[in-house]
Coordinates of C-alpha atoms and ligand atoms in Angstrom, one line a residue:
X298 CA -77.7 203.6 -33.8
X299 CA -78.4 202.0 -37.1
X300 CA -81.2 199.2 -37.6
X301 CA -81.3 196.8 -40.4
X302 CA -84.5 195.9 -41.1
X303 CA -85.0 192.3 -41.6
X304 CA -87.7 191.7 -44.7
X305 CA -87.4 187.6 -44.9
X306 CA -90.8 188.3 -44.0
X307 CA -92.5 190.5 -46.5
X308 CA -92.5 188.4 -50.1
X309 CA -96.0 189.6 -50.6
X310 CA -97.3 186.6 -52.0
X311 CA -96.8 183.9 -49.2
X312 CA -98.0 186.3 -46.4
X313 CA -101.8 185.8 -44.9
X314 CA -104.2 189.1 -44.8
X315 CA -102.9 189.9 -41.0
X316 CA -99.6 189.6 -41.6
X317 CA -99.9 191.9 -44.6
X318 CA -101.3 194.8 -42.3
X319 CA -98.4 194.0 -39.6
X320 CA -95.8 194.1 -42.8
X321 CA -97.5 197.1 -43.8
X322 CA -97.4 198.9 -40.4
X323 CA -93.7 198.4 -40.5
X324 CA -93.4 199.6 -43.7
X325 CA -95.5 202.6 -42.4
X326 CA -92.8 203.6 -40.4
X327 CA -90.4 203.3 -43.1
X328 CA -92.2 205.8 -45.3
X329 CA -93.1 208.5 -42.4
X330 CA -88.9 208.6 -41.6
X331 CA -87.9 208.8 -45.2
X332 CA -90.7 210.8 -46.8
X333 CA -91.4 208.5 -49.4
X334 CA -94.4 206.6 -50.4
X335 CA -94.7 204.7 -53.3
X336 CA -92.1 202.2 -51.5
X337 CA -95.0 200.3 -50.4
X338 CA -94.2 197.9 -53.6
X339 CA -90.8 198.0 -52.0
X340 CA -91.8 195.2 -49.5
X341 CA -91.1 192.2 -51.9
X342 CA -88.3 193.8 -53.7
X343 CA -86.1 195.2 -51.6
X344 CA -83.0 193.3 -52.3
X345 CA -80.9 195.0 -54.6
X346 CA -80.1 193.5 -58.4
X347 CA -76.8 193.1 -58.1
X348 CA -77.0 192.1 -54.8
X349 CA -77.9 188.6 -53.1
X350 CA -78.2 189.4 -49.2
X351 CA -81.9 189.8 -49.0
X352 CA -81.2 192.3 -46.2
X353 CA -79.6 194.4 -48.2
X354 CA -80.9 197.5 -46.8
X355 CA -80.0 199.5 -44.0
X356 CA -81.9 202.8 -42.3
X357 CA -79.7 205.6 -40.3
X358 CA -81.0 207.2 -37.6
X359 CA -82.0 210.4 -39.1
X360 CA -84.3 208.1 -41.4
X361 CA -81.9 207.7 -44.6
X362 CA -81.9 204.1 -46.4
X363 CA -78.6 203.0 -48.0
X364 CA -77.3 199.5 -49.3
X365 CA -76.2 197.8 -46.4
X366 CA -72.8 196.2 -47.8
X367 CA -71.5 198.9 -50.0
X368 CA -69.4 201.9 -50.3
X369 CA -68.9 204.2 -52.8
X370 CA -65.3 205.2 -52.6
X371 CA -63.4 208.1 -54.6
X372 CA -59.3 207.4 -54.4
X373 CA -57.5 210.2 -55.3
X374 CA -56.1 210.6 -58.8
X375 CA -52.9 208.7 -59.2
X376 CA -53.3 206.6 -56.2
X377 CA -51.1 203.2 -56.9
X378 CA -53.1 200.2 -57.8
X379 CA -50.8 198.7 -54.3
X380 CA -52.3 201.5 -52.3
X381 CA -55.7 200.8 -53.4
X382 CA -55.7 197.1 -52.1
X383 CA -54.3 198.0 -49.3
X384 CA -56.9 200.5 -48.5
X385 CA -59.6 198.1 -49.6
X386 CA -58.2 195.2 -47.5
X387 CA -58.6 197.5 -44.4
X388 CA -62.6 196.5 -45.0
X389 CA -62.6 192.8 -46.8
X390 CA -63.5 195.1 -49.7
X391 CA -63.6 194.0 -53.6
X392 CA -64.6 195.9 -56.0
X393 CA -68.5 195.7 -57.7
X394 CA -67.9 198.6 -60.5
X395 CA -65.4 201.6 -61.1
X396 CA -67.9 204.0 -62.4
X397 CA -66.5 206.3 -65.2
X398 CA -68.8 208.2 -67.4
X399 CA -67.9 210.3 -70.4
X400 CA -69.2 213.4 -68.7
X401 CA -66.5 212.8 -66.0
X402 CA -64.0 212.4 -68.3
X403 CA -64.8 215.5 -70.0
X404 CA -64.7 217.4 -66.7
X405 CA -61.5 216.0 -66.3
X406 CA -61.8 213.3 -63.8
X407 CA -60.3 210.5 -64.9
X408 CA -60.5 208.4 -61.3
X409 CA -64.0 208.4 -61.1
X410 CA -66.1 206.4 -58.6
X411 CA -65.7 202.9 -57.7
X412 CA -68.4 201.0 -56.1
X413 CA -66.8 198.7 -53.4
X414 CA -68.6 195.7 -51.8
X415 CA -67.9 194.7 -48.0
X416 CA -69.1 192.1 -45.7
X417 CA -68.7 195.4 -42.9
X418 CA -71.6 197.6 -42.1
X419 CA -71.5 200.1 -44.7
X420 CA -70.6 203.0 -41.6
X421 CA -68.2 200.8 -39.7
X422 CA -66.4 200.2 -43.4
X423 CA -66.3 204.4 -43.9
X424 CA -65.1 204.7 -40.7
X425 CA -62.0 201.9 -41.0
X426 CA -61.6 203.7 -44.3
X427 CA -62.3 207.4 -44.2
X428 CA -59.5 209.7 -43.7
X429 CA -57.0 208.0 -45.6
X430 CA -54.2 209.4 -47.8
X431 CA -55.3 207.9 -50.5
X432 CA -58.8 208.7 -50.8
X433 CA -60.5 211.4 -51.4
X434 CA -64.2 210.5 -50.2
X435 CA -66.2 208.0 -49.2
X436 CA -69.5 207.9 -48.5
X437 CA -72.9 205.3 -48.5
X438 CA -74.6 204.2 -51.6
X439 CA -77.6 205.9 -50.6
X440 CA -81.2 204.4 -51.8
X441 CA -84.0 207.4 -53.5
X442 CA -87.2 206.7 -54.1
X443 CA -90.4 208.4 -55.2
X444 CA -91.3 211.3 -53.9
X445 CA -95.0 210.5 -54.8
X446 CA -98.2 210.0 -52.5
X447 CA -100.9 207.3 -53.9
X448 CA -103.9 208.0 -55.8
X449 CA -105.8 210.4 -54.2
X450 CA -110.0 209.3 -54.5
X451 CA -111.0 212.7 -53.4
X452 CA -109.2 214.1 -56.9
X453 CA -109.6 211.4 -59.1
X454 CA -111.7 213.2 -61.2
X455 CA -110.0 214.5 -64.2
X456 CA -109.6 217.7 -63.7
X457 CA -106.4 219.7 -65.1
X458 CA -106.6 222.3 -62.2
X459 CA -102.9 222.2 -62.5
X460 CA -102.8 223.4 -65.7
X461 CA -105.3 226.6 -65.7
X462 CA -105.2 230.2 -64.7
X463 CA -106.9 232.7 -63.2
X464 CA -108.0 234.2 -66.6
X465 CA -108.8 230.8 -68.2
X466 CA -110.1 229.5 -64.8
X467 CA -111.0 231.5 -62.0
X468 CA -111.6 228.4 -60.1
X469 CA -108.7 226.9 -60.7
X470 CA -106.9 230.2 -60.2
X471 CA -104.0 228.3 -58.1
X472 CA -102.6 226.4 -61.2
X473 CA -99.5 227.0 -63.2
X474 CA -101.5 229.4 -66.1
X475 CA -100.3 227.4 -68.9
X476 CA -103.4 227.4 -70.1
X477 CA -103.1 231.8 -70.3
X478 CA -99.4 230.8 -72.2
X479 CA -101.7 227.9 -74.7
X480 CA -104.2 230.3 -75.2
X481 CA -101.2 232.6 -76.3
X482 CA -100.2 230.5 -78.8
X483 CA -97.3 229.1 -76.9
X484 CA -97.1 225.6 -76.3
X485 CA -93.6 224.1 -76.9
X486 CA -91.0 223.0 -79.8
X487 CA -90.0 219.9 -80.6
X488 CA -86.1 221.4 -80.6
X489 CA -86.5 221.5 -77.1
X490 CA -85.3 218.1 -74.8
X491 CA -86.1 217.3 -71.3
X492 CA -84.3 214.3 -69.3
X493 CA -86.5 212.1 -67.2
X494 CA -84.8 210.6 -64.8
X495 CA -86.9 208.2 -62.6
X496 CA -88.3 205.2 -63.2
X497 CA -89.0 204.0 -66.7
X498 CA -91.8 206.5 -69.2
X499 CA -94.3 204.6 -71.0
X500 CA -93.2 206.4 -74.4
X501 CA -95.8 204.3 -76.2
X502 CA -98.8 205.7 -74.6
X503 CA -101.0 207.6 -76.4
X504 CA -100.7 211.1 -75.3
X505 CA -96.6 210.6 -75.0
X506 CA -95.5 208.5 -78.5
X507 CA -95.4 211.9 -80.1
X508 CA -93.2 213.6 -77.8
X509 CA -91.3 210.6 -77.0
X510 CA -87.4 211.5 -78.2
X511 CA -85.1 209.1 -79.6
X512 CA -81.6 209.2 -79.3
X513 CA -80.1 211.4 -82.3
X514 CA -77.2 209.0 -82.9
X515 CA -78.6 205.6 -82.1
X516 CA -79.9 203.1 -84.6
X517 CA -82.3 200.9 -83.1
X518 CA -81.7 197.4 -82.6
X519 CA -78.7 197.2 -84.6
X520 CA -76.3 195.7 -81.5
X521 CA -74.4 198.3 -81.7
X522 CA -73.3 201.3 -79.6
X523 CA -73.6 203.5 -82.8
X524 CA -72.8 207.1 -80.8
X525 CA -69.7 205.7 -78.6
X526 CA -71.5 206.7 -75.7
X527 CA -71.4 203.7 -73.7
X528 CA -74.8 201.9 -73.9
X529 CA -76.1 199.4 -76.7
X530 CA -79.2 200.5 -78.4
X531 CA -80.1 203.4 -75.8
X532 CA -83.0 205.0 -78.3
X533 CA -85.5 206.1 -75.9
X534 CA -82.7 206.4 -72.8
X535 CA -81.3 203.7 -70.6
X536 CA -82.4 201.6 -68.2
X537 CA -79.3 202.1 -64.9
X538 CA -81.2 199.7 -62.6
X539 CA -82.2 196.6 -64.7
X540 CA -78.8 197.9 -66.9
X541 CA -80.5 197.5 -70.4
X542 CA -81.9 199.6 -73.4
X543 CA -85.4 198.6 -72.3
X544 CA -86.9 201.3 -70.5
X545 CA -90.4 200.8 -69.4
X546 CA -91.2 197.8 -68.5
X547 CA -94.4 197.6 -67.5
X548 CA -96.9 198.7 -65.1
X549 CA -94.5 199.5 -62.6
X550 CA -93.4 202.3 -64.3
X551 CA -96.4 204.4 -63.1
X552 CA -94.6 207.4 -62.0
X553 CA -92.3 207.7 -64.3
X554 CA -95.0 208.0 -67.0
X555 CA -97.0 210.6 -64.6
X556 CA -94.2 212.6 -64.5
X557 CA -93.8 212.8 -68.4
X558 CA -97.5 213.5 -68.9
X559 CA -97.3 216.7 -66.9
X560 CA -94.3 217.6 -68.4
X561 CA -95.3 216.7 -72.0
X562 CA -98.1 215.1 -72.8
X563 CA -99.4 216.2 -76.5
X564 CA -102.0 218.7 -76.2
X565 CA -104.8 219.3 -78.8
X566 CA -105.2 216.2 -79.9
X567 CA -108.4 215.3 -78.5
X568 CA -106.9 213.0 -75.8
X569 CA -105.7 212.3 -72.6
X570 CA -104.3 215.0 -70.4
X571 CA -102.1 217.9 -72.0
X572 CA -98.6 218.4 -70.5
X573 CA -97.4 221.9 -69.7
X574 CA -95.0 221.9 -72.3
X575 CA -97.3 220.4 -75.5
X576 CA -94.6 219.6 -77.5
X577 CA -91.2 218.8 -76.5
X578 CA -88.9 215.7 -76.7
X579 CA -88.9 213.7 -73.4
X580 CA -85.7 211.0 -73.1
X581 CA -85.2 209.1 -69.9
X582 CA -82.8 207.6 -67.6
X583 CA -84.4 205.1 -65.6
X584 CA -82.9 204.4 -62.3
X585 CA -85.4 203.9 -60.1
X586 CA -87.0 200.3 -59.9
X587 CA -89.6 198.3 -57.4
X588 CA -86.8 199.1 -54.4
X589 CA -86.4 202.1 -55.4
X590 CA -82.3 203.3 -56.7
X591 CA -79.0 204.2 -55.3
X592 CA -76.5 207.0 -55.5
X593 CA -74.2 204.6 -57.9
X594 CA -76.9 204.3 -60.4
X595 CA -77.9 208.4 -59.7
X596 CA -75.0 209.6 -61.0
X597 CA -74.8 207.4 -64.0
X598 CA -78.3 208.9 -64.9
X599 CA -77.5 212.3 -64.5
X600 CA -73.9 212.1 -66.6
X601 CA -76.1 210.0 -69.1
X602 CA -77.7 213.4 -69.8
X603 CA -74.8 215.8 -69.3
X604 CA -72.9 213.8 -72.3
X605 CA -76.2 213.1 -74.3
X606 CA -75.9 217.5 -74.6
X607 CA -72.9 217.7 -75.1
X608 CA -72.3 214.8 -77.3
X609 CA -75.3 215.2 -79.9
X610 CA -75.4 219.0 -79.6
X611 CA -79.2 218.6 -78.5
X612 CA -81.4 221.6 -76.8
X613 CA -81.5 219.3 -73.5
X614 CA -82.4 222.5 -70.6
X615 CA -82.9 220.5 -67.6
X616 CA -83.9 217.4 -66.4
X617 CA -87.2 216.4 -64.0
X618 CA -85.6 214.6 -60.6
X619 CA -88.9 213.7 -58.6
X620 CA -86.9 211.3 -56.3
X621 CA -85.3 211.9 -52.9
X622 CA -84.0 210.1 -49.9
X623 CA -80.6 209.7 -48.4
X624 CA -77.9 211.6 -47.3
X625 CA -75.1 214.1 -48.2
X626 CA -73.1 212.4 -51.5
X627 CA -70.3 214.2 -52.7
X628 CA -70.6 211.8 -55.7
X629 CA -74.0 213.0 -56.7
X630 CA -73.5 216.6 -56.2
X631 CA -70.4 216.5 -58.3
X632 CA -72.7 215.0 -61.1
X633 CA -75.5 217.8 -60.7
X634 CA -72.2 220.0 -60.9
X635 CA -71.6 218.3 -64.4
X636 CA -74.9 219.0 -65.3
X637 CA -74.6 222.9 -64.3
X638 CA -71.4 223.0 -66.7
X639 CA -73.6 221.7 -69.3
X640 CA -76.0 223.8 -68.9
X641 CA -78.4 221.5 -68.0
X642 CA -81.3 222.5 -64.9
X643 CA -82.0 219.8 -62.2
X644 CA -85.4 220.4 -61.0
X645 CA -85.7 218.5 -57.8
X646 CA -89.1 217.6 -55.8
X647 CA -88.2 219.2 -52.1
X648 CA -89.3 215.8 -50.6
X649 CA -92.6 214.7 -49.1
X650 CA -92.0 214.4 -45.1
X651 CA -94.0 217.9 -44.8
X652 CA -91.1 219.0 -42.7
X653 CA -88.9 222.6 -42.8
X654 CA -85.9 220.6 -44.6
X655 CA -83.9 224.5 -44.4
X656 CA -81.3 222.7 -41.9
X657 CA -82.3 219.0 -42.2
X658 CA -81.5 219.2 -46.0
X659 CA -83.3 216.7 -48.3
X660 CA -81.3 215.7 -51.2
X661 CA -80.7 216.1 -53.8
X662 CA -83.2 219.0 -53.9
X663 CA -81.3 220.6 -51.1
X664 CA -77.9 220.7 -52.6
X665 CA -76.5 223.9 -53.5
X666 CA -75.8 223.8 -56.9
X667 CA -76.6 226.6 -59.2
X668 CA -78.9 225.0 -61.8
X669 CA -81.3 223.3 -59.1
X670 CA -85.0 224.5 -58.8
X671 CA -86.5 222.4 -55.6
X672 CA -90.0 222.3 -55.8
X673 CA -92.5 222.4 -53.3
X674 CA -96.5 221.5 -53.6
X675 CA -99.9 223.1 -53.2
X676 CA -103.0 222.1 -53.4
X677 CA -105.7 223.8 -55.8
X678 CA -107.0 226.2 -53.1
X679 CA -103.3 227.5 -52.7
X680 CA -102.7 225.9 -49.5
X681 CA -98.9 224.3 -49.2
X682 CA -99.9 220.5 -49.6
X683 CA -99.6 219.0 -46.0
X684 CA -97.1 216.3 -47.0
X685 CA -94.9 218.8 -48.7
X686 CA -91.0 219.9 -47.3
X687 CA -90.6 223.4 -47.1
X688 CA -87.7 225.7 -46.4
X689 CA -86.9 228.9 -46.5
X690 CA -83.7 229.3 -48.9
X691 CA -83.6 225.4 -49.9
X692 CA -86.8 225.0 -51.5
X693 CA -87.3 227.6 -54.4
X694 CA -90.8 228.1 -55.4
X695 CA -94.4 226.1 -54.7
X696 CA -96.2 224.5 -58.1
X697 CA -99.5 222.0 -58.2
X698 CA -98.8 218.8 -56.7
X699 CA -102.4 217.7 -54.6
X700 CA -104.9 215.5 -57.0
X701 CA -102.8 215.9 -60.4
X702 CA -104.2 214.0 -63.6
X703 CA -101.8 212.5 -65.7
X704 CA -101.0 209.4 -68.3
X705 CA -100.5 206.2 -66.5
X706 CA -99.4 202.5 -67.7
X707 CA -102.5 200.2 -67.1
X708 CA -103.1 196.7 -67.6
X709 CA -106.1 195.2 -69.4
X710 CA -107.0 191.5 -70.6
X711 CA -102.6 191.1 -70.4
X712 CA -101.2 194.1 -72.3
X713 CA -100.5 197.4 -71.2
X714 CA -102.3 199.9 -72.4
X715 CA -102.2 203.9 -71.9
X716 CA -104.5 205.1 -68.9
X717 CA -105.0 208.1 -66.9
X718 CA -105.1 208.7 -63.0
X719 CA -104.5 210.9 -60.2
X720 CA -101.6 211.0 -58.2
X721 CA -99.9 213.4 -55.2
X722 CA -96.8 214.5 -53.7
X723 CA -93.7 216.8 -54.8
X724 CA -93.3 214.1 -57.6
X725 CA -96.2 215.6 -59.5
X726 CA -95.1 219.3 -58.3
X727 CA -92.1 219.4 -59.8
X728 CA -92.9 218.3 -63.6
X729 CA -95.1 221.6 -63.8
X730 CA -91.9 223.4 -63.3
X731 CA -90.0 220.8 -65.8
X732 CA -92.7 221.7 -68.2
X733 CA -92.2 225.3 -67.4
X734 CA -88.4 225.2 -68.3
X735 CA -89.1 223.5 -71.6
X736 CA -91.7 226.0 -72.5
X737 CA -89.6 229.2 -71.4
X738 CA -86.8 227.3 -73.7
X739 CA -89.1 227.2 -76.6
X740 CA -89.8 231.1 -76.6
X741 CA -86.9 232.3 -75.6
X742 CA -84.3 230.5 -78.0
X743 CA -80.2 230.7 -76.9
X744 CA -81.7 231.5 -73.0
X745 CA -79.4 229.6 -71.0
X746 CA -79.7 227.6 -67.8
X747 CA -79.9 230.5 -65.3
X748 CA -81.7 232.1 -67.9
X749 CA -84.4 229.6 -67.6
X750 CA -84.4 229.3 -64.0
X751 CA -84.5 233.3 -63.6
X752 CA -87.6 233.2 -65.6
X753 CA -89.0 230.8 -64.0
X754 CA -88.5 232.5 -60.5
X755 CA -89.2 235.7 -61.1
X756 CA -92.4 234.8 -62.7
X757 CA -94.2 233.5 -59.3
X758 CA -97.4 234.4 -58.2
X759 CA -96.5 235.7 -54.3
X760 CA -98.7 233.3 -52.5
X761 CA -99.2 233.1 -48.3
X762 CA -99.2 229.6 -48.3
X763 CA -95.5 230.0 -49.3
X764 CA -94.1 233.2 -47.5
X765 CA -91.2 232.3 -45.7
X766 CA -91.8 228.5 -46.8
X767 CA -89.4 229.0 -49.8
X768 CA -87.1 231.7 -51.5
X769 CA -89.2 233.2 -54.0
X770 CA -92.5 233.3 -51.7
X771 CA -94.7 231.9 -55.0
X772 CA -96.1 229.6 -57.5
X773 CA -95.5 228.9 -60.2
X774 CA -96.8 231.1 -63.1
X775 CA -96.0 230.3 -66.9
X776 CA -99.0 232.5 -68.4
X777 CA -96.5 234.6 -69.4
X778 CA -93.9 232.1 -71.3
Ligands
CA146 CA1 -75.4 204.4 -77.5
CA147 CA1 -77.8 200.8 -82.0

C-alpha cells in the first residue's frame, strides 16, 4: 500500500496556529516511520527543485520516502538508443538527467545512471519496467534526510563531554578521549582531507575558516572549470541540490556546519568548540536541502569525492554521511563501492528510529561495503541514546551523540554570523568517528582505508550499553591516536 501525502496544505506561512499543530502532527508521523527529524522544515519545501508537482513525494509502507514521479534506471552497456525508447515508452517516460561522473568512468562504467521522469507511480513504472533485457536495474529515487534530533535544552550548556576522557575527565569518562590524544600532542594535519557530504558547511565561521579546504585545482571565480572535473568554480565543494558552486547558504545549513565542527573545528585558539580532529581540511558536497535529497543527487556527492582523490592526488580518508532514509539502491552502493576503490571510508550515522535495523537495514549505513563504519549514539553516562538504531553486525561501534556542542550558522540584525548550540541524534555520533579517522590518518601516514577503520575498531572501549547492540561491543576511543 503506498500513500502520497498531500502537502497543498502545509506552506508554513499562510497556515493559522491550529492548523500548524494538526500540520505538525502529521508530519510527526512522518518522522517516527522514517527516523528523521530535522524534516520538520520539510513541511513548506517538500516539492523537489527540479520538479513542479507539489506532491512530489511519496512514502512506502515500510516508512521509506522517494520522489513520487521518478525512476532511476541503469540500461545495460550497449543497449541501442531504439531499445531505450522503447523501454521508456512502456512508462510515458523521458528522460530528466543521464548521470555520468568521472569516478564511473574511471571504474569503467561508461552507461551510467539516467534519471527518468514518469507521470506513473514511481513502483507501478518499476514494475512495467523491471525485468527487461535491456536494463540492468531500476530502482526509486529515494529521499535522505538528517539523521539529527533538535536542540536538546537539557544539554545546551556547552559542555564538550564528547570530547574528554576518563584521564582528562572522569566525569565525562563516556567521551571519545581526544582530549587524552590532544593532551599527547596529537591533534591533526592539514595534509589530511575529510568529505562532508550533507547539507552545506558554514566554512566562514569562526572556528571552521581555518580548516576550511579549497579545491587544489580550482581558481575561484574565474568561470571556469579549471580541473576538468565537471563543476564551475567548485572551491569549497559543490552544491548537488541547488546545482551551483555556492555551498552554504545560509541558516539552513545548520547541520551541516555541526557536523564539521565536531569533525574539525580549530582547537586552541581560544574559541568556539574544538573538533576531534584540530586541524584537518574539511571540503563538502552538499546534497541535502530544506526537503531533504535523493539517491540521484547521493551518488553525484559521493563520486564528487572519489574523483576529487583521485584527480588531485589529495590525503581524502573518508567522508562523514550523517543522512539516512530510503531503501535498497544499487546505484548508491555502487558509488560507496567507488569510494572503497579509492580508498576513501564512508562513515555512516546507523539512523535515528531507535530500532534493531540488523534485518530491517537502514541505508546507507547498512550496506555492506568494506570501507563503511555505521555509527551508533550514546549518551554521556554510556547509555545507548534512546533514539539511536542498533544492530548487531550492521552497526559497527557506539560514539557521543546525546547533547553535543558544536558551531552553528546564526542570524543576527540580517547577516549570518558563526554561533554555537547543541544538537542530538546519530548525525552528531558519527562526526566523532569522522574526526577519529582524520586523526588516526594524521599519525599514522600511508595507513590505508581498512587501516583506518581497523584502528578505529579495535580501539573501543567495551561498553554494556553496546554488547550485542553492534559488532565491536564499544565506543569510540581515540586517546590512543
Ligand atoms: Ca572544477
Ligand atoms: Ca574556476
Amino acid at each position: 500500500m503506498i500513500e502520497t501525502l498531500k502537502r497543498n496544505l502545509m506552506k508554513k506561512n499562510k497556515i493559522m496556529p491550529v492548523l500548524k499543530i494538526y500540520v505538525s502532527l502529521i508530519v510527526l508521523i512522518v518522522i517516527l516511520f522514517s527516523g528523521c527529524s530535522k524534516d520538520l522544515e520539510m513541511t513548506d519545501s517538500i516539492t523537489a527543485d527540479n520538479l513542479t508537482n507539489a506532491d512530489a513525494v511519496t512514502v512506502s509502507k515500510d516508512g521509506h520516502k522517494f520522489v513520487a514521479n521518478e525512476i532511476l534506471v541503469k540500461f545495460k552497456e550497449g543497449t541501442s538508443t531504439a531499445a531505450r525508447t522503447v523501454a521508456l515508452s512502456r512508462v510515458n517516460g523521458t528522460v530528466v538527467e543521464k548521470i555520468l561522473t568521472h569516478a564511473m568512468k574511471n571504474s569503467g562504467d561508461n552507461e551510467g545512471i539516467t534519471l527518468v521522469k514518469t507521470p506513473l507511480a514511481a513502483l507501478d513504472a518499476l514494475s512495467r519496467i523491471k525485468g527487461s533485457a535491456e536494463i540492468e536495474f531500476a530502482e526509486p529515487n529515494w529521499i535522505y534526510t538528517v539523521d539529527a534530533t533538535s536542540n536538546d535544552p537539557y544539554y545546551t550548556n556547552g559542555s564538550l563531554w564528547g570530547m574528554y576522557g576518563d584521564a582528562t575527565s572522569p566525569a565525562n569518562q563516556y567521551g571519545s578521549q581526544a582530549g587524552e590524544a590532544w593532551a599527547a600532542g596529537h591533534t591533526g594535519s592539514s595534509t589530511v582531507w575529510i568529505g562532508i557530504i550533507d547539507e552545506g558547511y558554514m566554512y566562514t565561521h569562526e572556528d571552521l575558516a581555518g580548516n576550511a579546504g579549497k579545491n587544489p585545482g580550482e581558481i575561484a571565480g574565474d568561470g571556469v572549470d579549471n580541473d576538468g572535473n565537471g563543476y564551475i568554480d567548485d572551491v569549497y565543494g559543490w552544491d548537488f541540490d541547488g546545482n551551483n558552486n555556492t555551498v552554504f547558504d545560509g541558516t539552513s545549513d545548520d547541520h551541516g556546519t555541526h557536523v564539521a565542527g565536531t569533525i574539525g573545528a580549530v582547537g586552541g585558539n581560544s574559541k568556539g568548540v574544538a573538533g576531534v580532529c584540530w586541524t584537518v581540511k574539511l571540503m563538502n558536497a552538499k546534497f541535502l536541502g530544506k526537503r531533504g535529497g535523493t539517491t540521484a543527487n547521493a551518488i553525484k556527492a559521493v563520486d564528487y569525492f572519489t574523483d576529487l582523490k583521485t584527480r588531485h592526488g589529495i590525503n581524502l580518508v573518508a567522508t562523514n554521511n550523517s543522512w539516512g532514509g530510503g531503501g535498497f539502491s544499487q546505484a548508491l552502493q555502487d558509488a560507496i563501492e567507488r569510494a572503497n576503490n579509492a580508498g576513501i571510508l564512508f562513515i555512516a550515522a546507523a539512523g535515528n528510529n531507535g530500532a534493531d535495523t540488523e534485518t530491517s537495514t537502514s541505508y546507507p549505513s547498512g550496506y555492506p561495503n568494506a570501507n563503511i563504519i555505521a555509527v551508533a549514539s550514546i549518551t554521556n553516562t554510556g547509555t545507548l541514546s534512546s533514539f539511536s538504531n542498533y544492530a548487531a553486525t550492521k552497526v559497527d561501534l557506539g560514539a557521543p551523540g546525546s547533547g553535543i556542542y558544536s558551531c552553528l550558522p546564526k542570524s543576527s540584525k540580517g547577516k549570518i554570523v558563526s554561533g554555537y548550540g547543541s544538537y542530538s541524534g546519530t548525525s552528531m555520533a558519527t562526526p566523532h568517528v569522522t574526526g577519529a579517522a582524520a586523526l588516526y590518518a594524521s599519525t599514522h601516514n600511508g595507513a590505508t582505508a581498512s587501516q583506518i577503520k581497523s584502528g578505529i575498531l579495535g580501539s573501543v572501549i567495551a561498553t554494556s550499553s553496546l554488547s550485542g547492540k553492534c559488532s565491536t561491543g564499544g565506543r569510540l576511543n581515540v586517546g590512543g591516536f
